[in-house]
mmCIF file with all atom_site columns, C-alpha atoms in Angstrom:
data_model
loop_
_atom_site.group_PDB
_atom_site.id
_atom_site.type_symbol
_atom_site.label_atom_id
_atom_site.label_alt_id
_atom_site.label_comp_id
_atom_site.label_asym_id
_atom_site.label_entity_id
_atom_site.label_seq_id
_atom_site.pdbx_PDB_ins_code
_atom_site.Cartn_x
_atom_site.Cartn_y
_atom_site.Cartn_z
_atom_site.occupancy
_atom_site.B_iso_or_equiv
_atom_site.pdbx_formal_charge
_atom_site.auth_seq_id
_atom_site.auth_comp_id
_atom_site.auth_asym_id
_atom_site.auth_atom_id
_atom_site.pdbx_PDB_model_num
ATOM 1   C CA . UNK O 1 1   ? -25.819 -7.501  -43.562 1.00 39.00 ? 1   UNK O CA 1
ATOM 2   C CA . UNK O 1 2   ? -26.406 -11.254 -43.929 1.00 40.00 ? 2   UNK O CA 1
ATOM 3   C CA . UNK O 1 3   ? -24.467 -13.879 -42.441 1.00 40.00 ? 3   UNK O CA 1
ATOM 4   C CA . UNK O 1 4   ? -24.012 -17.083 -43.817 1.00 42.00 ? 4   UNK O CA 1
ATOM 5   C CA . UNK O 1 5   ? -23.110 -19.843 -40.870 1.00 38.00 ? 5   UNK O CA 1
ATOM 6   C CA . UNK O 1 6   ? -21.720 -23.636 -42.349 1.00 38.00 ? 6   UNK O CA 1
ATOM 7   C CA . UNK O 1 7   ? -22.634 -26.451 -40.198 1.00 36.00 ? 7   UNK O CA 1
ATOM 8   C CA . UNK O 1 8   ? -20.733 -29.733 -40.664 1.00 37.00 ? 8   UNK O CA 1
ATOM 9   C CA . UNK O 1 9   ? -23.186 -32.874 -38.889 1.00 38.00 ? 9   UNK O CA 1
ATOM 10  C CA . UNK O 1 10  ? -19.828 -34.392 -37.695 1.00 39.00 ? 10  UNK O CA 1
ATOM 11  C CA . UNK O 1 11  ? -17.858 -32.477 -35.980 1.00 40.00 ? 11  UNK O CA 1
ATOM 12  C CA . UNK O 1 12  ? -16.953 -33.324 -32.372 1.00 43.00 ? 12  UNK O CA 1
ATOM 13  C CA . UNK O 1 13  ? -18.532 -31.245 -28.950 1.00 43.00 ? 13  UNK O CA 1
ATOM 14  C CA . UNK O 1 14  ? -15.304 -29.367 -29.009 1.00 46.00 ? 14  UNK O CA 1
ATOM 15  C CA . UNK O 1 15  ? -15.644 -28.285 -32.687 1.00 55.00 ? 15  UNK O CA 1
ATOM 16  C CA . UNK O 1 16  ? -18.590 -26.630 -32.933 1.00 62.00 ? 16  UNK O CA 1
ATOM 17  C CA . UNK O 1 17  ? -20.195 -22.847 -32.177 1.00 55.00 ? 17  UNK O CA 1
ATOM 18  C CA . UNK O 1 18  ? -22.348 -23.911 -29.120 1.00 63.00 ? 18  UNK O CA 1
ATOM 19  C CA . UNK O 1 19  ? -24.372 -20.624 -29.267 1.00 60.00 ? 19  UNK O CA 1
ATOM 20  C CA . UNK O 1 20  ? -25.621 -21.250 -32.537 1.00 58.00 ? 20  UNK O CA 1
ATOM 21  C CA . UNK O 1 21  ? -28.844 -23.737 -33.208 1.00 64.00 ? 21  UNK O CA 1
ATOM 22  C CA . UNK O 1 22  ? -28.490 -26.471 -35.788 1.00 67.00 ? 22  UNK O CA 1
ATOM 23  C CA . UNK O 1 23  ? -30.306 -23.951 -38.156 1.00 67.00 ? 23  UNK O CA 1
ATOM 24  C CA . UNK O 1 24  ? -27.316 -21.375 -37.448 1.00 69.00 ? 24  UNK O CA 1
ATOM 25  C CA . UNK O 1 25  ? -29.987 -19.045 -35.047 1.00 62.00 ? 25  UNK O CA 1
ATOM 26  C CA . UNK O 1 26  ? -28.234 -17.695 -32.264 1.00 58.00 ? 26  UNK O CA 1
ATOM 27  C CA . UNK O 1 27  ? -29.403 -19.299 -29.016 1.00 56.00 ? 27  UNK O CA 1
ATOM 28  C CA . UNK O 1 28  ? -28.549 -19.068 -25.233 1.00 60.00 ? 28  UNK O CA 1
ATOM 29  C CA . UNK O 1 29  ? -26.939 -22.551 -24.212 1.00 63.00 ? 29  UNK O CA 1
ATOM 30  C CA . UNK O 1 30  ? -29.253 -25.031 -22.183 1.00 56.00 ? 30  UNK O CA 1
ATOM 31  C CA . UNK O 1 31  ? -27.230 -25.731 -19.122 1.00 60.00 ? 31  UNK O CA 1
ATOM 32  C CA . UNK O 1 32  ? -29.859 -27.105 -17.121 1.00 57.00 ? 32  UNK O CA 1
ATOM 33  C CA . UNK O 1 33  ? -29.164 -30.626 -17.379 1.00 61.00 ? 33  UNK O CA 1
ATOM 34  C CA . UNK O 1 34  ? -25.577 -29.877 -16.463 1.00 63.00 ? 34  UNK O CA 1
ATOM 35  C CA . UNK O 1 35  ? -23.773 -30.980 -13.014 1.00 75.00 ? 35  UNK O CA 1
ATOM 36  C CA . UNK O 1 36  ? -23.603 -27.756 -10.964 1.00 86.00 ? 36  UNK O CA 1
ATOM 37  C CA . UNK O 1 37  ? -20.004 -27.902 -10.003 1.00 90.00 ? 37  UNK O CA 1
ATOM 38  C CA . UNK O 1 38  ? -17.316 -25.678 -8.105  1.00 96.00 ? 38  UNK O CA 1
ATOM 39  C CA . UNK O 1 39  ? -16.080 -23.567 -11.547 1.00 94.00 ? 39  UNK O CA 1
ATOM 40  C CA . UNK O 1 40  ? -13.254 -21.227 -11.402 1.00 97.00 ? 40  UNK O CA 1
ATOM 41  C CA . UNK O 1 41  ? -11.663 -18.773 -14.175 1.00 97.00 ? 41  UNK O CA 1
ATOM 42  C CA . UNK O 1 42  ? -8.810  -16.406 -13.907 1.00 98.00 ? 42  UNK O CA 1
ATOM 43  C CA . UNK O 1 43  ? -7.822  -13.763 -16.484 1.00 98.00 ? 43  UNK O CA 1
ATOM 44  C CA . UNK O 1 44  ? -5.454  -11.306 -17.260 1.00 98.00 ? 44  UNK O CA 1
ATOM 45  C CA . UNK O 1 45  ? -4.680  -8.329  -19.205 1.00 98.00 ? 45  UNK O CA 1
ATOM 46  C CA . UNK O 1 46  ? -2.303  -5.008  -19.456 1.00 98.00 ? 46  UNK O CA 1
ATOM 47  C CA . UNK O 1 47  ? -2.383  -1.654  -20.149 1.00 98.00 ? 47  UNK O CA 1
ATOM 48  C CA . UNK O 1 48  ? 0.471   0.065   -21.317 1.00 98.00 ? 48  UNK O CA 1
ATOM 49  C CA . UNK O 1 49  ? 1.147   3.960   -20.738 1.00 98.00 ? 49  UNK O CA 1
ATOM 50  C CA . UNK O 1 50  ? 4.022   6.472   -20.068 1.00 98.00 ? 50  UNK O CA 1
ATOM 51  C CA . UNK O 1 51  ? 5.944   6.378   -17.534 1.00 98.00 ? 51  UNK O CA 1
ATOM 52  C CA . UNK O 1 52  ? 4.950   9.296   -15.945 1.00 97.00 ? 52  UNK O CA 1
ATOM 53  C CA . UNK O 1 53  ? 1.438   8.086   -16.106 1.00 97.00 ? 53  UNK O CA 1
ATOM 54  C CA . UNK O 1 54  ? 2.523   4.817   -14.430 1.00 98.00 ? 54  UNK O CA 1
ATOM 55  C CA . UNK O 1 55  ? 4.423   7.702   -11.829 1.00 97.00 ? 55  UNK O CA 1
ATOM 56  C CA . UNK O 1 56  ? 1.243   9.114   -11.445 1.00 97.00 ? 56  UNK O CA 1
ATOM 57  C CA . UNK O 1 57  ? -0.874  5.991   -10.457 1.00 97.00 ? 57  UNK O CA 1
ATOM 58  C CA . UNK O 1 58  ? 1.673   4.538   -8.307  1.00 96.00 ? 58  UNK O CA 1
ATOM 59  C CA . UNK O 1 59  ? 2.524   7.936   -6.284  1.00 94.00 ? 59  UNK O CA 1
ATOM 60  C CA . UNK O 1 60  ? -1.169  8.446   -5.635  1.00 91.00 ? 60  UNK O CA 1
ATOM 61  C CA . UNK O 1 61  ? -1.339  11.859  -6.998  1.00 88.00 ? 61  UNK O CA 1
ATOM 62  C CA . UNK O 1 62  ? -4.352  11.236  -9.822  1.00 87.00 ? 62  UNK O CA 1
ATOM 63  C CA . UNK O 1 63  ? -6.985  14.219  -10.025 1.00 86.00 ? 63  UNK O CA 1
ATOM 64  C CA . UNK O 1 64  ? -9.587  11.555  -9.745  1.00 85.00 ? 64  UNK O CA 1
ATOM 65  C CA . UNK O 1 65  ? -8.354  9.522   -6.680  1.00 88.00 ? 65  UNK O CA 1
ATOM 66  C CA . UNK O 1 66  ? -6.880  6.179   -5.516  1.00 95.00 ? 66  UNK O CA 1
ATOM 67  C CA . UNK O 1 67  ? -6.768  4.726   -9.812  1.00 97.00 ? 67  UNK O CA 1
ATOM 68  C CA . UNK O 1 68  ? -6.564  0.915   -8.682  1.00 98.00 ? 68  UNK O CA 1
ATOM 69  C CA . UNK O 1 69  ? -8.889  1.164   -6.250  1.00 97.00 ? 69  UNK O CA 1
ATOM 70  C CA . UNK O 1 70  ? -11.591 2.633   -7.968  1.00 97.00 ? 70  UNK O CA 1
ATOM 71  C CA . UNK O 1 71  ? -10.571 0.031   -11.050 1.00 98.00 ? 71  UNK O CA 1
ATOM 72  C CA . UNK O 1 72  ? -10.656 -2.606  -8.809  1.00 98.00 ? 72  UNK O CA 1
ATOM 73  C CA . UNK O 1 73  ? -14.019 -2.018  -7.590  1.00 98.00 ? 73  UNK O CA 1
ATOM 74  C CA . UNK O 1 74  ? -15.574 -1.498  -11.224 1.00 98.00 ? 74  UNK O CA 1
ATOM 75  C CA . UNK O 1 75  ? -13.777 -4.670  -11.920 1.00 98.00 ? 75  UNK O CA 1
ATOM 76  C CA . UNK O 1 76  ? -15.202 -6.348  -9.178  1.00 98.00 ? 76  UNK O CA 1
ATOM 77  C CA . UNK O 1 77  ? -19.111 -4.894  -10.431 1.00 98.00 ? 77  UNK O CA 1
ATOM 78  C CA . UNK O 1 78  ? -18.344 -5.632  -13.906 1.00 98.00 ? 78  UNK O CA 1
ATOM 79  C CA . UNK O 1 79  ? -17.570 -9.127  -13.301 1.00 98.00 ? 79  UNK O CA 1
ATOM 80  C CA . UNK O 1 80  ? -21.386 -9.427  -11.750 1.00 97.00 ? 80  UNK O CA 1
ATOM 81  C CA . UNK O 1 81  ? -22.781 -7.527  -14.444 1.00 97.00 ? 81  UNK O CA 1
ATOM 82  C CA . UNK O 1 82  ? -21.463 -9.415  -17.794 1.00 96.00 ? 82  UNK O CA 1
ATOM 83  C CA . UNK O 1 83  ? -24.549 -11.103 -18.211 1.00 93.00 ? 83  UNK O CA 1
ATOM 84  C CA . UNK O 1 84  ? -25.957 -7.669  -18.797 1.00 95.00 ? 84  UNK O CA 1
ATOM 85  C CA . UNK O 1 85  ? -23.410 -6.723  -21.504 1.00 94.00 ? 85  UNK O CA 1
ATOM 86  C CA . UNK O 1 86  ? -23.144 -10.236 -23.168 1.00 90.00 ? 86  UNK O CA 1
ATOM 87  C CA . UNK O 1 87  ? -25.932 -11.125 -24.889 1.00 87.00 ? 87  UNK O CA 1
ATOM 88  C CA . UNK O 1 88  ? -25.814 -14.678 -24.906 1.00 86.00 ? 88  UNK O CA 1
ATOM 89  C CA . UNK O 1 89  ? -23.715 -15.512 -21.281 1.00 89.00 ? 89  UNK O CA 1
ATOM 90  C CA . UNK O 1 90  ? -26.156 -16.800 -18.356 1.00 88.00 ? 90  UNK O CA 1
ATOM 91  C CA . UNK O 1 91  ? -26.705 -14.731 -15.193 1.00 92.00 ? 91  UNK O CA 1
ATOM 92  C CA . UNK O 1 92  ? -24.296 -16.278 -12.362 1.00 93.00 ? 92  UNK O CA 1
ATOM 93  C CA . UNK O 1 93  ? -24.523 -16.108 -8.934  1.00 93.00 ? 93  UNK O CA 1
ATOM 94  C CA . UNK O 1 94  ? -20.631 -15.571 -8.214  1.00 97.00 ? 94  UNK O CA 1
ATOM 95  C CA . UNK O 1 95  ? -19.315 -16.540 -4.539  1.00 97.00 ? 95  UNK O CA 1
ATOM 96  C CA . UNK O 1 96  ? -15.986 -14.998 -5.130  1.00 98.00 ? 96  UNK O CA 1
ATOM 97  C CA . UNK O 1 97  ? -14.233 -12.253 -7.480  1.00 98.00 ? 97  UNK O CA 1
ATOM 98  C CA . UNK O 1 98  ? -10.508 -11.060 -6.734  1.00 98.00 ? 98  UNK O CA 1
ATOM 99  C CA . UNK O 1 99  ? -8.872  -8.443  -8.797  1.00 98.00 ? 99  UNK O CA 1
ATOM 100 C CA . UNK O 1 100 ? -5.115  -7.831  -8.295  1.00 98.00 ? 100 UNK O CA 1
ATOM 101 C CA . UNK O 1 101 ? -2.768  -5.432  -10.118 1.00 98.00 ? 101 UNK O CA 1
ATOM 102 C CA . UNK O 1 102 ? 0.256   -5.297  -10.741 1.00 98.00 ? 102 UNK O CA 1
ATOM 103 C CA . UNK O 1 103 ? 2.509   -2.143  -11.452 1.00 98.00 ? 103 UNK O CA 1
ATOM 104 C CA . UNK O 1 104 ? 5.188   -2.695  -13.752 1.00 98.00 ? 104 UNK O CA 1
ATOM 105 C CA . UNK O 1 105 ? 7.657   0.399   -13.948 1.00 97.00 ? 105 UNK O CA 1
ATOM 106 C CA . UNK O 1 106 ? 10.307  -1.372  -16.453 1.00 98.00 ? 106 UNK O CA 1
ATOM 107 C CA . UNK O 1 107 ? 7.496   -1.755  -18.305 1.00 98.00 ? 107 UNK O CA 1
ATOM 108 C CA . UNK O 1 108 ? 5.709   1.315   -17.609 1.00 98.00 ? 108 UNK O CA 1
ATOM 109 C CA . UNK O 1 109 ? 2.301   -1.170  -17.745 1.00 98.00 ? 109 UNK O CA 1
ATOM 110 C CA . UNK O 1 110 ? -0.543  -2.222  -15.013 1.00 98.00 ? 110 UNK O CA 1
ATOM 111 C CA . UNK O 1 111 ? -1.623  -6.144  -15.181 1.00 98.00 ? 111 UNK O CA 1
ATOM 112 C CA . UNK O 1 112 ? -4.842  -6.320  -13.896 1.00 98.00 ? 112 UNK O CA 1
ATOM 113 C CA . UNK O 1 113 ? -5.530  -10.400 -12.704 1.00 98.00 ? 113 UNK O CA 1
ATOM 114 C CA . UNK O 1 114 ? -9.148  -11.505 -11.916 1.00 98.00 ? 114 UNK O CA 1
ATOM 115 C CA . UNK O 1 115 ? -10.215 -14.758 -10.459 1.00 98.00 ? 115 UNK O CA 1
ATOM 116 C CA . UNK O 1 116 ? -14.031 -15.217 -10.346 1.00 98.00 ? 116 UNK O CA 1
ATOM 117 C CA . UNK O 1 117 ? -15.396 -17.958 -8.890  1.00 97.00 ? 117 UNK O CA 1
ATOM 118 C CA . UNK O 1 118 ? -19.076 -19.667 -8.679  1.00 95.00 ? 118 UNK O CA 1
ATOM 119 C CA . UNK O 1 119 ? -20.793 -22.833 -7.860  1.00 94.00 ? 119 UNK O CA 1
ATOM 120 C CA . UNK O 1 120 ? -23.254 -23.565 -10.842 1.00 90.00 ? 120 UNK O CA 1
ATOM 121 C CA . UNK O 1 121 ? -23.825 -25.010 -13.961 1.00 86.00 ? 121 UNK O CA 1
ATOM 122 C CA . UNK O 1 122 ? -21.290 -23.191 -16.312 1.00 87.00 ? 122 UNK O CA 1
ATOM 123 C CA . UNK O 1 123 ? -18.026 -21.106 -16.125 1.00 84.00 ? 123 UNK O CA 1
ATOM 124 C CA . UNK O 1 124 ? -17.226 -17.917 -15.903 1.00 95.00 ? 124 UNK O CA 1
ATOM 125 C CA . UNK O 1 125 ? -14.817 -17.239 -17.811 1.00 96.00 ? 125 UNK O CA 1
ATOM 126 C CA . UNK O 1 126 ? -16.535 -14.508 -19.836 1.00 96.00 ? 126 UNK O CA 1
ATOM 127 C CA . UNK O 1 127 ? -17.113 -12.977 -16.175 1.00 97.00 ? 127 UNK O CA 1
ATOM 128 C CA . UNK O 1 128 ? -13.028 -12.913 -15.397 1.00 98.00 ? 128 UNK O CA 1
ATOM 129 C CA . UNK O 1 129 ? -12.569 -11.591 -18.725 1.00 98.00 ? 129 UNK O CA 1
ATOM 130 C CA . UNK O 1 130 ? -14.953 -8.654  -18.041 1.00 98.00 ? 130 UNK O CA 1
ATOM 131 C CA . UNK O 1 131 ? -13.827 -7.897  -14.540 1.00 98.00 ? 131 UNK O CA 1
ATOM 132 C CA . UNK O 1 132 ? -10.242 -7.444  -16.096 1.00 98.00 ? 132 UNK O CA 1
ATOM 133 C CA . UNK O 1 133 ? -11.507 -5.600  -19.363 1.00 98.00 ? 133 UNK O CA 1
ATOM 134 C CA . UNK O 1 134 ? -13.204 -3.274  -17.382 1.00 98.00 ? 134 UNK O CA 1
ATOM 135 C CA . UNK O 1 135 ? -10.287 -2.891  -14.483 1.00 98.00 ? 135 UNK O CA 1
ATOM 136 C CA . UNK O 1 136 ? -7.928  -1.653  -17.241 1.00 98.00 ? 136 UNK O CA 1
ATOM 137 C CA . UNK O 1 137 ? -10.763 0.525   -18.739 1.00 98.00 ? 137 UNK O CA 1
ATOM 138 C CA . UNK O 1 138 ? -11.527 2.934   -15.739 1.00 98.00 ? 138 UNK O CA 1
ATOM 139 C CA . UNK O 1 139 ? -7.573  2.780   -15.509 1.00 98.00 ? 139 UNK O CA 1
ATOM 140 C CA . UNK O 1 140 ? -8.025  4.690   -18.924 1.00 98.00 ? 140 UNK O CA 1
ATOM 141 C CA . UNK O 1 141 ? -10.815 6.497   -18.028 1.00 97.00 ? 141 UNK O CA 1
ATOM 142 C CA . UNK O 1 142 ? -8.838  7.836   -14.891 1.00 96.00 ? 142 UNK O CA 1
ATOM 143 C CA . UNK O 1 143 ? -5.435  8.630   -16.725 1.00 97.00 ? 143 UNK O CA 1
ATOM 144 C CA . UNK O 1 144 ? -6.619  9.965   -20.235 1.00 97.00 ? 144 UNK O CA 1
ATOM 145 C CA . UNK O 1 145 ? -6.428  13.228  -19.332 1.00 96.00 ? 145 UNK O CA 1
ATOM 146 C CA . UNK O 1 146 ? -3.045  13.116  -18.995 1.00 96.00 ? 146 UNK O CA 1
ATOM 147 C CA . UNK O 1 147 ? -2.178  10.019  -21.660 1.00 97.00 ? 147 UNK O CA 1
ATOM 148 C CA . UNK O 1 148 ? -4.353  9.081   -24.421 1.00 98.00 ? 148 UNK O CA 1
ATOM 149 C CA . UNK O 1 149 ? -1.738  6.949   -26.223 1.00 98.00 ? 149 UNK O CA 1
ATOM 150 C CA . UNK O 1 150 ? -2.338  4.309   -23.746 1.00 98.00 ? 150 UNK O CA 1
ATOM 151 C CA . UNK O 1 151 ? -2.882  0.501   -24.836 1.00 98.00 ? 151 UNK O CA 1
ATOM 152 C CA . UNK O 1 152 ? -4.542  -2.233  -23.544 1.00 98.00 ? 152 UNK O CA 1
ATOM 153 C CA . UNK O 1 153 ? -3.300  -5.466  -24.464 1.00 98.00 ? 153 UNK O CA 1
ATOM 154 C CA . UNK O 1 154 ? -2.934  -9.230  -23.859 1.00 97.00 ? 154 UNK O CA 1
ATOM 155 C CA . UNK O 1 155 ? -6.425  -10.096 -22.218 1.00 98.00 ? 155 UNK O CA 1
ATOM 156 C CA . UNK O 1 156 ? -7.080  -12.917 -22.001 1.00 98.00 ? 156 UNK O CA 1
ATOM 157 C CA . UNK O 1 157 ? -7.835  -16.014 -19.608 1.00 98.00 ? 157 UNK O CA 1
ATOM 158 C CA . UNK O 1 158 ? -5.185  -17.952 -18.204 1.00 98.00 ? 158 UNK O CA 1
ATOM 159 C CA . UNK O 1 159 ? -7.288  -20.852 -16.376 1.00 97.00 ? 159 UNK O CA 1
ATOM 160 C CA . UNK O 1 160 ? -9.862  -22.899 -15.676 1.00 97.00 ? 160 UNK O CA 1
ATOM 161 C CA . UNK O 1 161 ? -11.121 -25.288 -13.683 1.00 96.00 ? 161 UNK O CA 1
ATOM 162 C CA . UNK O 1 162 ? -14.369 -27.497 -13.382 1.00 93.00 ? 162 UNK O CA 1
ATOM 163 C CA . UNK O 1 163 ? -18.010 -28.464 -15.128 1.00 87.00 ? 163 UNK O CA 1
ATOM 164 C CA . UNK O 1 164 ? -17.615 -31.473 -17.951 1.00 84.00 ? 164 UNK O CA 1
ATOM 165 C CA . UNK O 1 165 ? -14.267 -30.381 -19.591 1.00 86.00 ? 165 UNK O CA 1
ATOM 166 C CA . UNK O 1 166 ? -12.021 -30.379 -16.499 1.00 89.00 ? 166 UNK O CA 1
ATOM 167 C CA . UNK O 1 167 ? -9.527  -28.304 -16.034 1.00 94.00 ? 167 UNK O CA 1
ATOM 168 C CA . UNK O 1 168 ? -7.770  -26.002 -18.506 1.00 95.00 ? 168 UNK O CA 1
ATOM 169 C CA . UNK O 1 169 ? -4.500  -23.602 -18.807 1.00 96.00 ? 169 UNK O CA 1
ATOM 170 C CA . UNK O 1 170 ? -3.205  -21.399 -21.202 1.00 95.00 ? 170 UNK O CA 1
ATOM 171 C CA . UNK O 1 171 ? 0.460   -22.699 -20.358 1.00 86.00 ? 171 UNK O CA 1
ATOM 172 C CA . UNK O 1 172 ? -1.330  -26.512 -21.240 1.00 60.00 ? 172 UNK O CA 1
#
């Protein structure tokens, strides 16, 4: 399968495909010439099940243990990991990764909120969307025996802050 990339010479920094080379090659970003600045991301997503699934989680009675916990820890390693599963993202030395859930019994959903924090020359935003991805996945992985309809939904990141472009929210 080919794929045919247009490149127009004037559109602005905020336009354009930075992963892509000005001969359409896929490339890894050059960030060293970039200010290494405090950068923050937070992210969020849901999964949706039954309500007796949600019962489950919340009473602590899972065959495979303490679900939110164990999702919040592969969260938490997934986040450091991205780099790993995303071709083209930089490896980051994170100084801080929170995961938070939240049950939601009118609902019958789990929102799973990271916020991933480094000091360095780019965000990590791909970083807080893979700690939440993966939070909601081992929720999945935990529960399927008992609910394969399950849906994950809505992921996506909510904020940023630092490096050149300042300061960003999805509510902006």
């Amino acid at each position: 399968m080919s794929h045919n990339v247009s490149h127009t010479e004037d559109k602005s920094a905020s336009d354009h495909l930075t992963h892509f080379d000005a001969s359409g090659q896929a490339h890894m970003v050059d960030v060293g010439a970039k200010t290494s600045t405090h950068r923050i991301a937070v992210a969020r997503g849901s999964i949706r099940m039954k309500p007796e699934t949600l019962a489950i989680i919340t009473g602590g009675t899972a065959k495979k243990g303490d679900v939110l916990g164990i999702a919040r820890i592969a969260a938490i390693m997934a986040s450091k990991r991205t780099s790993d599963l995303i071709p083209l993202c930089h490896p980051l030395a994170l100084t801080r990764v929170a995961v938070d859930f939240l049950t939601d019994e009118t609902n019958a959903s789990v929102h799973c909120t990271a916020q991933v924090e480094t000091h360095g020359q780019t965000g990590v935003e791909m970083e807080a969307l893979t700690a939440v991805q993966i939070g909601l996945l081992t929720i999945y992985d935990m529960c399927k025996a008992v609910d394969r309809g399950m849906v994950m939904s809505e992921i996506r990141v909510l904020e940023k802050h630092g490096g050149k472009s300042g300061d960003w929210s999805a509510t902006s």
